[in-house]
């Protein structure tokens, strides 16, 4: 009887310890990371450099920045363990996980979302004098849709088809957006398509000398569109962005920070905490930092949130996320 009571007491003590810990993930310091971004000088590269400096400051880690061609290469680097973290557009992650488009019949596994960072916008741009006001008006026209086989080209094709316009109804130009804007200027094409953050540098430059118009896009165009492209969100291009006459509806994709599933939860928790406890510093270092917050960061349309990041986002210490720093971090900053 005595031994049974002893065992019961031990079990009760262990349960008490578990309940007190609450499954809390401890932060880790030190270590090194490789962050796959984008082209040197581009938004992914400069924003990644800003984020890495915040991580390194608050976790005493060392983060190296890899310049890449973008999302597809970044996923490849993660899967080959040549990178620990990466920026990826959520449509590319969707294709990878589902084995579609450039990953057709070759689904990729083992990838998790750390955070949804900000949005990029689909933009069908035409000259305001063209008389083209809707996507169906593009039938019979020459349209630049992006380089063949890219996510931009896939998005253009999907949006056109949602409005009943197939490639055999237009003259397709597979061009970079920079090339497309040159041809829009010369009149060789009637419309150009881009997916970018706002404002696009190319469109902004073009709008300084040309009156432009954006063609409206909506997820409500068809139920099939929403089913086949679950990575799109509704968005809006406000008239003040480019000085257009009217604001116009469009669709957006999310830019995600992702990692491998097998990245330790404590490490992911630590870098997530360092980032979202210090969004004021990120915003001071890069304009895109103004778009990130701990609420929208946990909302992903594609993939699953890594357990370490989920631990942070589900933490009850909401005041910490709102204020930007914990009391200990504020004291540390003052000491510095």
Short mmCIF file of C-alpha atoms in Angstrom, two decimals:
data_model
loop_
_atom_site.label_atom_id
_atom_site.label_comp_id
_atom_site.label_asym_id
_atom_site.label_seq_id
_atom_site.Cartn_x
_atom_site.Cartn_y
_atom_site.Cartn_z
CA UNK A 1 0.00 0.00 0.00
CA UNK A 2 2.84 2.34 0.92
CA UNK A 3 4.59 1.74 -2.41
CA UNK A 4 1.37 2.51 -4.30
CA UNK A 5 1.03 5.80 -2.46
CA UNK A 6 4.66 6.62 -3.23
CA UNK A 7 4.16 5.95 -6.94
CA UNK A 8 0.99 8.06 -6.90
CA UNK A 9 2.89 10.95 -5.30
CA UNK A 10 5.66 10.70 -7.89
CA UNK A 11 3.15 10.70 -10.73
CA UNK A 12 1.35 13.70 -9.26
CA UNK A 13 4.65 15.54 -8.96
CA UNK A 14 5.52 14.81 -12.59
CA UNK A 15 2.11 16.00 -13.73
CA UNK A 16 2.61 19.21 -11.75
CA UNK A 17 5.93 19.80 -13.48
CA UNK A 18 4.36 19.28 -16.89
CA UNK A 19 1.49 21.63 -16.13
CA UNK A 20 3.88 24.30 -14.88
CA UNK A 21 6.03 24.10 -18.00
CA UNK A 22 2.96 24.42 -20.23
CA UNK A 23 4.96 22.97 -23.11
CA UNK A 24 6.88 26.22 -23.37
CA UNK A 25 9.68 26.28 -25.94
CA UNK A 26 12.89 27.78 -24.62
CA UNK A 27 14.78 30.23 -26.80
CA UNK A 28 18.21 29.29 -28.09
CA UNK A 29 21.14 31.56 -28.82
CA UNK A 30 24.13 31.27 -31.08
CA UNK A 31 24.40 29.03 -34.11
CA UNK A 32 24.51 29.93 -37.78
CA UNK A 33 21.88 30.06 -40.53
CA UNK A 34 21.76 30.42 -44.31
CA UNK A 35 18.87 32.50 -45.65
CA UNK A 36 18.07 32.10 -49.36
CA UNK A 37 16.66 35.37 -50.74
CA UNK A 38 16.72 36.63 -54.34
CA UNK A 39 18.77 38.70 -56.75
CA UNK A 40 21.38 41.07 -55.33
CA UNK A 41 19.81 44.49 -54.93
CA UNK A 42 16.26 43.14 -55.07
CA UNK A 43 13.57 43.34 -52.40
CA UNK A 44 14.07 39.78 -51.13
CA UNK A 45 17.81 40.33 -50.77
CA UNK A 46 17.61 43.71 -49.01
CA UNK A 47 14.71 42.67 -46.77
CA UNK A 48 16.48 39.43 -45.91
CA UNK A 49 19.60 41.35 -44.94
CA UNK A 50 17.49 43.53 -42.64
CA UNK A 51 15.73 40.56 -41.00
CA UNK A 52 19.00 38.69 -40.55
CA UNK A 53 20.55 41.61 -38.68
CA UNK A 54 17.63 41.56 -36.21
CA UNK A 55 17.90 37.80 -35.74
CA UNK A 56 21.62 38.02 -35.13
CA UNK A 57 21.25 40.89 -32.69
CA UNK A 58 18.67 39.21 -30.47
CA UNK A 59 19.72 35.56 -30.75
CA UNK A 60 23.49 36.07 -31.03
CA UNK A 61 23.39 33.96 -34.19
CA UNK A 62 25.27 34.41 -37.45
CA UNK A 63 23.11 34.54 -40.58
CA UNK A 64 24.54 34.41 -44.08
CA UNK A 65 22.53 35.72 -47.05
CA UNK A 66 22.42 33.69 -50.26
CA UNK A 67 21.64 35.50 -53.52
CA UNK A 68 19.45 33.34 -55.76
CA UNK A 69 17.18 33.45 -58.79
CA UNK A 70 14.15 33.33 -56.48
CA UNK A 71 11.54 30.97 -55.09
CA UNK A 72 12.23 27.84 -57.16
CA UNK A 73 15.95 27.88 -56.42
CA UNK A 74 15.25 28.70 -52.78
CA UNK A 75 13.09 25.59 -52.38
CA UNK A 76 15.79 23.51 -54.04
CA UNK A 77 18.40 24.89 -51.63
CA UNK A 78 16.24 24.01 -48.63
CA UNK A 79 15.59 20.47 -49.81
CA UNK A 80 19.31 19.93 -50.46
CA UNK A 81 20.05 21.45 -47.03
CA UNK A 82 22.13 24.22 -48.59
CA UNK A 83 19.90 26.74 -46.82
CA UNK A 84 18.03 26.77 -43.50
CA UNK A 85 15.46 29.44 -44.30
CA UNK A 86 14.13 31.00 -47.49
CA UNK A 87 11.76 33.53 -49.01
CA UNK A 88 9.17 31.88 -51.26
CA UNK A 89 6.03 33.08 -53.01
CA UNK A 90 3.10 31.05 -51.78
CA UNK A 91 2.01 30.00 -55.28
CA UNK A 92 5.43 28.38 -55.84
CA UNK A 93 5.15 26.59 -52.47
CA UNK A 94 1.68 25.39 -53.47
CA UNK A 95 2.97 24.01 -56.77
CA UNK A 96 5.86 22.31 -54.96
CA UNK A 97 3.67 20.66 -52.32
CA UNK A 98 0.96 19.63 -54.79
CA UNK A 99 3.22 18.58 -57.70
CA UNK A 100 1.84 21.12 -60.19
CA UNK A 101 3.21 23.50 -62.86
CA UNK A 102 7.05 23.44 -62.70
CA UNK A 103 6.80 20.58 -60.16
CA UNK A 104 4.31 18.54 -62.19
CA UNK A 105 4.18 14.93 -60.95
CA UNK A 106 7.12 15.69 -58.66
CA UNK A 107 5.64 16.90 -55.34
CA UNK A 108 8.10 18.14 -52.75
CA UNK A 109 7.71 17.43 -49.04
CA UNK A 110 9.41 18.44 -45.84
CA UNK A 111 8.74 22.20 -45.99
CA UNK A 112 7.06 24.36 -43.34
CA UNK A 113 5.99 27.98 -43.12
CA UNK A 114 7.63 30.20 -40.51
CA UNK A 115 5.68 33.36 -41.32
CA UNK A 116 3.55 35.12 -43.91
CA UNK A 117 5.48 38.35 -44.45
CA UNK A 118 3.77 40.59 -47.02
CA UNK A 119 1.81 40.57 -50.29
CA UNK A 120 2.69 40.93 -53.97
CA UNK A 121 0.04 42.07 -56.46
CA UNK A 122 -1.05 40.79 -59.87
CA UNK A 123 -0.96 43.71 -62.29
CA UNK A 124 -2.30 43.70 -65.86
CA UNK A 125 -1.24 47.11 -67.18
CA UNK A 126 -2.29 48.81 -70.43
CA UNK A 127 -2.11 52.31 -71.83
CA UNK A 128 -5.16 54.33 -70.80
CA UNK A 129 -5.66 55.40 -74.44
CA UNK A 130 -5.91 51.77 -75.63
CA UNK A 131 -9.61 51.33 -74.99
CA UNK A 132 -8.87 48.07 -73.16
CA UNK A 133 -10.77 48.15 -69.86
CA UNK A 134 -11.35 44.48 -68.95
CA UNK A 135 -9.46 41.21 -69.31
CA UNK A 136 -11.90 39.86 -71.96
CA UNK A 137 -10.91 42.90 -74.05
CA UNK A 138 -7.45 41.31 -74.43
CA UNK A 139 -8.79 38.76 -76.92
CA UNK A 140 -7.04 39.35 -80.24
CA UNK A 141 -4.30 41.46 -78.59
CA UNK A 142 -0.58 40.86 -77.99
CA UNK A 143 0.08 40.28 -74.29
CA UNK A 144 3.36 39.82 -72.37
CA UNK A 145 2.79 37.18 -69.69
CA UNK A 146 6.27 36.68 -68.20
CA UNK A 147 9.03 34.21 -68.97
CA UNK A 148 7.81 30.76 -69.99
CA UNK A 149 7.43 28.28 -67.14
CA UNK A 150 7.66 30.84 -64.35
CA UNK A 151 5.13 31.47 -61.60
CA UNK A 152 4.36 34.86 -63.17
CA UNK A 153 3.44 33.19 -66.48
CA UNK A 154 1.34 30.58 -64.66
CA UNK A 155 -0.56 33.31 -62.80
CA UNK A 156 -1.19 35.25 -66.02
CA UNK A 157 -2.52 32.11 -67.74
CA UNK A 158 -4.78 31.22 -64.81
CA UNK A 159 -6.22 34.73 -64.53
CA UNK A 160 -6.82 34.99 -68.28
CA UNK A 161 -8.59 31.61 -68.32
CA UNK A 162 -10.78 32.64 -65.37
CA UNK A 163 -12.12 35.38 -67.65
CA UNK A 164 -12.55 33.07 -70.63
CA UNK A 165 -9.37 34.15 -72.46
CA UNK A 166 -7.07 31.29 -73.51
CA UNK A 167 -3.62 31.56 -75.04
CA UNK A 168 -4.94 30.66 -78.48
CA UNK A 169 -7.13 33.79 -78.33
CA UNK A 170 -4.17 36.17 -77.90
CA UNK A 171 -0.64 36.58 -79.21
CA UNK A 172 1.54 35.53 -76.28
CA UNK A 173 4.91 37.13 -75.56
CA UNK A 174 7.13 35.33 -73.04
CA UNK A 175 9.18 38.23 -71.73
CA UNK A 176 10.64 39.66 -68.58
CA UNK A 177 8.61 42.57 -67.29
CA UNK A 178 11.39 45.01 -68.12
CA UNK A 179 11.31 43.81 -71.73
CA UNK A 180 7.52 43.99 -71.75
CA UNK A 181 7.47 47.62 -70.63
CA UNK A 182 9.84 48.54 -73.46
CA UNK A 183 7.49 46.88 -75.95
CA UNK A 184 4.42 48.49 -74.38
CA UNK A 185 6.19 51.79 -74.94
CA UNK A 186 6.89 50.99 -78.61
CA UNK A 187 3.37 49.68 -79.19
CA UNK A 188 4.55 46.14 -80.03
CA UNK A 189 2.28 44.76 -77.28
CA UNK A 190 -0.99 45.99 -75.84
CA UNK A 191 -0.74 44.65 -72.28
CA UNK A 192 1.90 43.49 -69.81
CA UNK A 193 1.52 41.32 -66.73
CA UNK A 194 3.54 41.43 -63.52
CA UNK A 195 3.39 40.09 -59.98
CA UNK A 196 5.26 42.40 -57.62
CA UNK A 197 5.04 44.43 -54.47
CA UNK A 198 3.62 47.93 -54.84
CA UNK A 199 4.79 49.99 -56.51
CA UNK A 200 6.60 48.12 -59.27
CA UNK A 201 9.67 50.16 -60.19
CA UNK A 202 9.16 49.44 -63.91
CA UNK A 203 5.50 50.47 -63.90
CA UNK A 204 6.21 53.52 -61.77
CA UNK A 205 8.88 54.70 -64.20
CA UNK A 206 6.59 54.09 -67.18
CA UNK A 207 3.72 55.95 -65.51
CA UNK A 208 5.84 59.10 -65.32
CA UNK A 209 5.54 59.53 -69.09
CA UNK A 210 2.40 57.52 -69.94
CA UNK A 211 -1.15 57.42 -68.62
CA UNK A 212 -1.82 53.83 -67.60
CA UNK A 213 -4.75 51.67 -66.59
CA UNK A 214 -4.93 48.41 -64.61
CA UNK A 215 -7.43 45.72 -65.56
CA UNK A 216 -9.61 44.58 -62.64
CA UNK A 217 -9.22 41.03 -61.32
CA UNK A 218 -11.44 39.32 -58.75
CA UNK A 219 -11.51 35.90 -57.12
CA UNK A 220 -15.30 35.98 -57.42
CA UNK A 221 -14.98 35.77 -61.22
CA UNK A 222 -15.45 32.00 -60.99
CA UNK A 223 -15.62 29.26 -58.39
CA UNK A 224 -13.18 27.24 -60.51
CA UNK A 225 -10.64 30.06 -60.27
CA UNK A 226 -10.77 29.97 -56.48
CA UNK A 227 -10.47 26.18 -56.40
CA UNK A 228 -7.55 25.96 -58.82
CA UNK A 229 -5.66 28.91 -57.33
CA UNK A 230 -6.18 28.70 -53.54
CA UNK A 231 -3.04 30.77 -52.96
CA UNK A 232 -4.61 34.03 -54.20
CA UNK A 233 -6.11 36.66 -51.92
CA UNK A 234 -8.29 39.60 -52.93
CA UNK A 235 -6.42 42.88 -53.05
CA UNK A 236 -6.57 46.44 -54.30
CA UNK A 237 -4.26 48.71 -56.28
CA UNK A 238 -5.07 52.13 -54.88
CA UNK A 239 -5.05 55.03 -57.32
CA UNK A 240 -2.39 56.91 -55.35
CA UNK A 241 0.18 54.15 -55.89
CA UNK A 242 0.72 55.06 -59.55
CA UNK A 243 -1.43 58.17 -59.86
CA UNK A 244 -4.12 56.39 -61.89
CA UNK A 245 -7.64 57.74 -62.24
CA UNK A 246 -9.25 54.95 -60.23
CA UNK A 247 -8.37 52.26 -57.71
CA UNK A 248 -8.82 48.74 -59.06
CA UNK A 249 -9.41 45.29 -57.58
CA UNK A 250 -6.82 42.59 -58.09
CA UNK A 251 -5.46 39.40 -56.52
CA UNK A 252 -2.36 38.97 -54.38
CA UNK A 253 0.05 36.25 -53.42
CA UNK A 254 1.88 36.03 -50.10
CA UNK A 255 5.63 36.17 -49.65
CA UNK A 256 6.47 33.53 -47.06
CA UNK A 257 9.46 32.79 -44.87
CA UNK A 258 9.82 29.01 -44.91
CA UNK A 259 12.15 26.33 -43.55
CA UNK A 260 12.53 22.55 -43.51
CA UNK A 261 10.21 20.52 -41.30
CA UNK A 262 13.19 19.07 -39.45
CA UNK A 263 14.56 22.42 -38.31
CA UNK A 264 14.52 22.28 -34.47
CA UNK A 265 11.46 23.91 -32.94
CA UNK A 266 13.56 25.85 -30.45
CA UNK A 267 15.55 27.46 -33.25
CA UNK A 268 12.45 28.40 -35.22
CA UNK A 269 10.78 29.74 -32.08
CA UNK A 270 13.83 31.88 -31.33
CA UNK A 271 14.12 33.50 -34.75
CA UNK A 272 10.34 34.03 -34.92
CA UNK A 273 10.37 35.69 -31.53
CA UNK A 274 13.38 37.85 -32.41
CA UNK A 275 11.64 39.00 -35.60
CA UNK A 276 8.15 39.72 -34.29
CA UNK A 277 9.18 41.09 -30.91
CA UNK A 278 11.21 43.70 -32.79
CA UNK A 279 9.10 44.69 -35.78
CA UNK A 280 9.84 48.35 -35.06
CA UNK A 281 13.51 47.75 -35.82
CA UNK A 282 12.67 45.78 -38.95
CA UNK A 283 10.41 48.61 -40.17
CA UNK A 284 13.15 51.14 -39.48
CA UNK A 285 15.56 49.06 -41.56
CA UNK A 286 13.34 48.29 -44.56
CA UNK A 287 10.02 49.56 -45.95
CA UNK A 288 8.59 46.03 -46.13
CA UNK A 289 9.03 45.78 -42.37
CA UNK A 290 5.99 48.01 -42.03
CA UNK A 291 3.84 45.23 -43.50
CA UNK A 292 4.70 42.48 -41.05
CA UNK A 293 2.93 41.69 -37.80
CA UNK A 294 2.39 38.64 -35.62
CA UNK A 295 -1.32 38.38 -36.46
CA UNK A 296 -1.19 38.15 -40.27
CA UNK A 297 2.12 36.27 -40.09
CA UNK A 298 0.34 33.18 -38.77
CA UNK A 299 -2.26 33.23 -41.56
CA UNK A 300 -1.06 31.12 -44.47
CA UNK A 301 -3.17 29.86 -47.35
CA UNK A 302 -0.51 27.30 -48.30
CA UNK A 303 1.39 24.75 -46.20
CA UNK A 304 1.52 24.43 -42.44
CA UNK A 305 3.11 26.64 -39.80
CA UNK A 306 6.24 25.08 -38.28
CA UNK A 307 5.74 23.93 -34.69
CA UNK A 308 8.35 26.41 -33.39
CA UNK A 309 6.69 29.38 -35.07
CA UNK A 310 3.25 28.13 -34.00
CA UNK A 311 4.46 28.09 -30.40
CA UNK A 312 5.29 31.78 -30.67
CA UNK A 313 2.12 32.83 -32.49
CA UNK A 314 -0.09 30.96 -30.00
CA UNK A 315 1.74 32.38 -27.00
CA UNK A 316 -0.62 34.20 -24.59
CA UNK A 317 1.84 37.10 -24.23
CA UNK A 318 0.02 39.27 -26.77
CA UNK A 319 1.19 42.43 -25.02
CA UNK A 320 4.75 41.46 -25.86
CA UNK A 321 3.89 41.29 -29.57
CA UNK A 322 2.05 44.59 -29.48
CA UNK A 323 4.73 46.47 -27.60
CA UNK A 324 7.51 45.02 -29.70
CA UNK A 325 9.88 44.00 -26.88
CA UNK A 326 9.80 42.13 -23.63
CA UNK A 327 10.84 43.89 -20.43
CA UNK A 328 14.12 41.97 -20.44
CA UNK A 329 14.88 43.03 -24.01
CA UNK A 330 14.04 46.66 -23.19
CA UNK A 331 16.40 46.54 -20.23
CA UNK A 332 19.08 45.00 -22.44
CA UNK A 333 18.60 47.77 -25.04
CA UNK A 334 18.93 50.47 -22.39
CA UNK A 335 22.07 48.83 -21.07
CA UNK A 336 23.58 48.94 -24.54
#
